[in-house]
Amino acid sequence: METSGSFGNTRRKRRKRLHLYLIDDDYNTVDYVIDCLHNVLPMCNVLTAEQIAMIVHNVGQAQIYSGFGNDVYIKYAQLQKLGLNVDIKTK
């Protein structure tokens, strides 16, 4: 009797990392964007939020958060509710 070590196809799907981008708009002030980023994102202090806001203002968009699954969607929904223009992308 010969066994191959696997009992069927038990291959797991690989989860994709999701990236949350903040996109520049003409509606929100820089101070409001800084306040929103500071309140919603866990790793973002006031200085980091200010730097992100300046990058978004000059470049047009910046990656602000990345992760797997529901966590990214929760941050997306919170920032959308505050009126910021955000987008989710996979690289």
JSON list of C-alpha atoms in Angstrom, two decimals, residues 19-85:
[
{"chain": "A", "resi": 19, "resn": "HIS", "atom": "CA", "xyz": [-3.39, 48.99, -0.31]},
{"chain": "A", "resi": 20, "resn": "LEU", "atom": "CA", "xyz": [-5.42, 52.02, 0.72]},
{"chain": "A", "resi": 21, "resn": "TYR", "atom": "CA", "xyz": [-4.67, 55.24, -1.18]},
{"chain": "A", "resi": 22, "resn": "LEU", "atom": "CA", "xyz": [-5.66, 58.79, -0.31]},
{"chain": "A", "resi": 23, "resn": "ILE", "atom": "CA", "xyz": [-6.47, 60.84, -3.41]},
{"chain": "A", "resi": 24, "resn": "ASP", "atom": "CA", "xyz": [-6.24, 64.63, -3.63]},
{"chain": "A", "resi": 25, "resn": "ASP", "atom": "CA", "xyz": [-9.43, 66.67, -3.85]},
{"chain": "A", "resi": 26, "resn": "ASP", "atom": "CA", "xyz": [-10.30, 70.37, -3.79]},
{"chain": "A", "resi": 27, "resn": "TYR", "atom": "CA", "xyz": [-12.99, 70.10, -1.10]},
{"chain": "A", "resi": 28, "resn": "ASN", "atom": "CA", "xyz": [-11.17, 69.29, 2.14]},
{"chain": "A", "resi": 29, "resn": "THR", "atom": "CA", "xyz": [-8.65, 71.52, 3.85]},
{"chain": "A", "resi": 30, "resn": "VAL", "atom": "CA", "xyz": [-5.19, 70.22, 4.74]},
{"chain": "A", "resi": 31, "resn": "ASP", "atom": "CA", "xyz": [-5.93, 70.64, 8.46]},
{"chain": "A", "resi": 32, "resn": "TYR", "atom": "CA", "xyz": [-9.11, 68.54, 8.14]},
{"chain": "A", "resi": 33, "resn": "VAL", "atom": "CA", "xyz": [-7.25, 65.77, 6.28]},
{"chain": "A", "resi": 34, "resn": "ILE", "atom": "CA", "xyz": [-4.51, 65.76, 8.94]},
{"chain": "A", "resi": 35, "resn": "ASP", "atom": "CA", "xyz": [-7.11, 65.46, 11.70]},
{"chain": "A", "resi": 36, "resn": "CYS", "atom": "CA", "xyz": [-8.93, 62.62, 9.93]},
{"chain": "A", "resi": 37, "resn": "LEU", "atom": "CA", "xyz": [-5.75, 60.63, 9.26]},
{"chain": "A", "resi": 38, "resn": "HIS", "atom": "CA", "xyz": [-4.59, 61.09, 12.84]},
{"chain": "A", "resi": 39, "resn": "ASN", "atom": "CA", "xyz": [-7.91, 59.83, 14.24]},
{"chain": "A", "resi": 40, "resn": "VAL", "atom": "CA", "xyz": [-8.47, 56.86, 11.90]},
{"chain": "A", "resi": 41, "resn": "LEU", "atom": "CA", "xyz": [-5.04, 55.37, 11.21]},
{"chain": "A", "resi": 42, "resn": "PRO", "atom": "CA", "xyz": [-3.36, 53.62, 14.16]},
{"chain": "A", "resi": 43, "resn": "MET", "atom": "CA", "xyz": [0.26, 54.35, 13.24]},
{"chain": "A", "resi": 44, "resn": "CYS", "atom": "CA", "xyz": [-0.31, 57.96, 12.23]},
{"chain": "A", "resi": 45, "resn": "ASN", "atom": "CA", "xyz": [0.70, 60.75, 14.58]},
{"chain": "A", "resi": 46, "resn": "VAL", "atom": "CA", "xyz": [0.19, 64.43, 13.73]},
{"chain": "A", "resi": 47, "resn": "LEU", "atom": "CA", "xyz": [3.59, 64.83, 12.05]},
{"chain": "A", "resi": 48, "resn": "THR", "atom": "CA", "xyz": [3.11, 61.75, 9.86]},
{"chain": "A", "resi": 49, "resn": "ALA", "atom": "CA", "xyz": [-0.42, 62.87, 8.95]},
{"chain": "A", "resi": 50, "resn": "GLU", "atom": "CA", "xyz": [0.92, 66.27, 7.94]},
{"chain": "A", "resi": 51, "resn": "GLN", "atom": "CA", "xyz": [3.60, 64.69, 5.74]},
{"chain": "A", "resi": 52, "resn": "ILE", "atom": "CA", "xyz": [1.03, 62.42, 4.07]},
{"chain": "A", "resi": 53, "resn": "ALA", "atom": "CA", "xyz": [-1.29, 65.39, 3.44]},
{"chain": "A", "resi": 54, "resn": "MET", "atom": "CA", "xyz": [1.55, 67.35, 1.80]},
{"chain": "A", "resi": 55, "resn": "ILE", "atom": "CA", "xyz": [2.53, 64.39, -0.41]},
{"chain": "A", "resi": 56, "resn": "VAL", "atom": "CA", "xyz": [-1.09, 63.94, -1.51]},
{"chain": "A", "resi": 57, "resn": "HIS", "atom": "CA", "xyz": [-1.40, 67.67, -2.20]},
{"chain": "A", "resi": 58, "resn": "ASN", "atom": "CA", "xyz": [1.77, 67.76, -4.33]},
{"chain": "A", "resi": 59, "resn": "VAL", "atom": "CA", "xyz": [1.69, 64.34, -6.04]},
{"chain": "A", "resi": 60, "resn": "GLY", "atom": "CA", "xyz": [-2.04, 63.65, -6.25]},
{"chain": "A", "resi": 61, "resn": "GLN", "atom": "CA", "xyz": [-2.22, 60.41, -4.26]},
{"chain": "A", "resi": 62, "resn": "ALA", "atom": "CA", "xyz": [-0.33, 58.45, -1.63]},
{"chain": "A", "resi": 63, "resn": "GLN", "atom": "CA", "xyz": [-0.53, 55.02, -0.08]},
{"chain": "A", "resi": 64, "resn": "ILE", "atom": "CA", "xyz": [-1.65, 55.47, 3.51]},
{"chain": "A", "resi": 65, "resn": "TYR", "atom": "CA", "xyz": [-2.38, 51.94, 4.74]},
{"chain": "A", "resi": 66, "resn": "SER", "atom": "CA", "xyz": [-1.97, 48.30, 3.69]},
{"chain": "A", "resi": 67, "resn": "GLY", "atom": "CA", "xyz": [-3.15, 45.04, 5.12]},
{"chain": "A", "resi": 68, "resn": "PHE", "atom": "CA", "xyz": [-5.30, 41.98, 4.57]},
{"chain": "A", "resi": 69, "resn": "GLY", "atom": "CA", "xyz": [-9.07, 41.76, 4.34]},
{"chain": "A", "resi": 70, "resn": "ASN", "atom": "CA", "xyz": [-11.53, 43.44, 6.65]},
{"chain": "A", "resi": 71, "resn": "ASP", "atom": "CA", "xyz": [-9.10, 45.79, 8.35]},
{"chain": "A", "resi": 72, "resn": "VAL", "atom": "CA", "xyz": [-8.46, 47.70, 5.12]},
{"chain": "A", "resi": 73, "resn": "TYR", "atom": "CA", "xyz": [-12.17, 47.85, 4.31]},
{"chain": "A", "resi": 74, "resn": "ILE", "atom": "CA", "xyz": [-12.95, 49.24, 7.78]},
{"chain": "A", "resi": 75, "resn": "LYS", "atom": "CA", "xyz": [-10.39, 52.04, 7.37]},
{"chain": "A", "resi": 76, "resn": "TYR", "atom": "CA", "xyz": [-11.76, 52.70, 3.87]},
{"chain": "A", "resi": 77, "resn": "ALA", "atom": "CA", "xyz": [-15.32, 53.04, 5.18]},
{"chain": "A", "resi": 78, "resn": "GLN", "atom": "CA", "xyz": [-14.26, 55.31, 8.06]},
{"chain": "A", "resi": 79, "resn": "LEU", "atom": "CA", "xyz": [-12.35, 57.67, 5.77]},
{"chain": "A", "resi": 80, "resn": "GLN", "atom": "CA", "xyz": [-15.18, 57.68, 3.19]},
{"chain": "A", "resi": 81, "resn": "LYS", "atom": "CA", "xyz": [-17.65, 58.56, 5.94]},
{"chain": "A", "resi": 82, "resn": "LEU", "atom": "CA", "xyz": [-15.45, 61.53, 6.91]},
{"chain": "A", "resi": 83, "resn": "GLY", "atom": "CA", "xyz": [-15.57, 62.77, 3.31]},
{"chain": "A", "resi": 84, "resn": "LEU", "atom": "CA", "xyz": [-12.08, 61.89, 2.12]},
{"chain": "A", "resi": 85, "resn": "ASN", "atom": "CA", "xyz": [-11.45, 60.51, -1.35]}
]
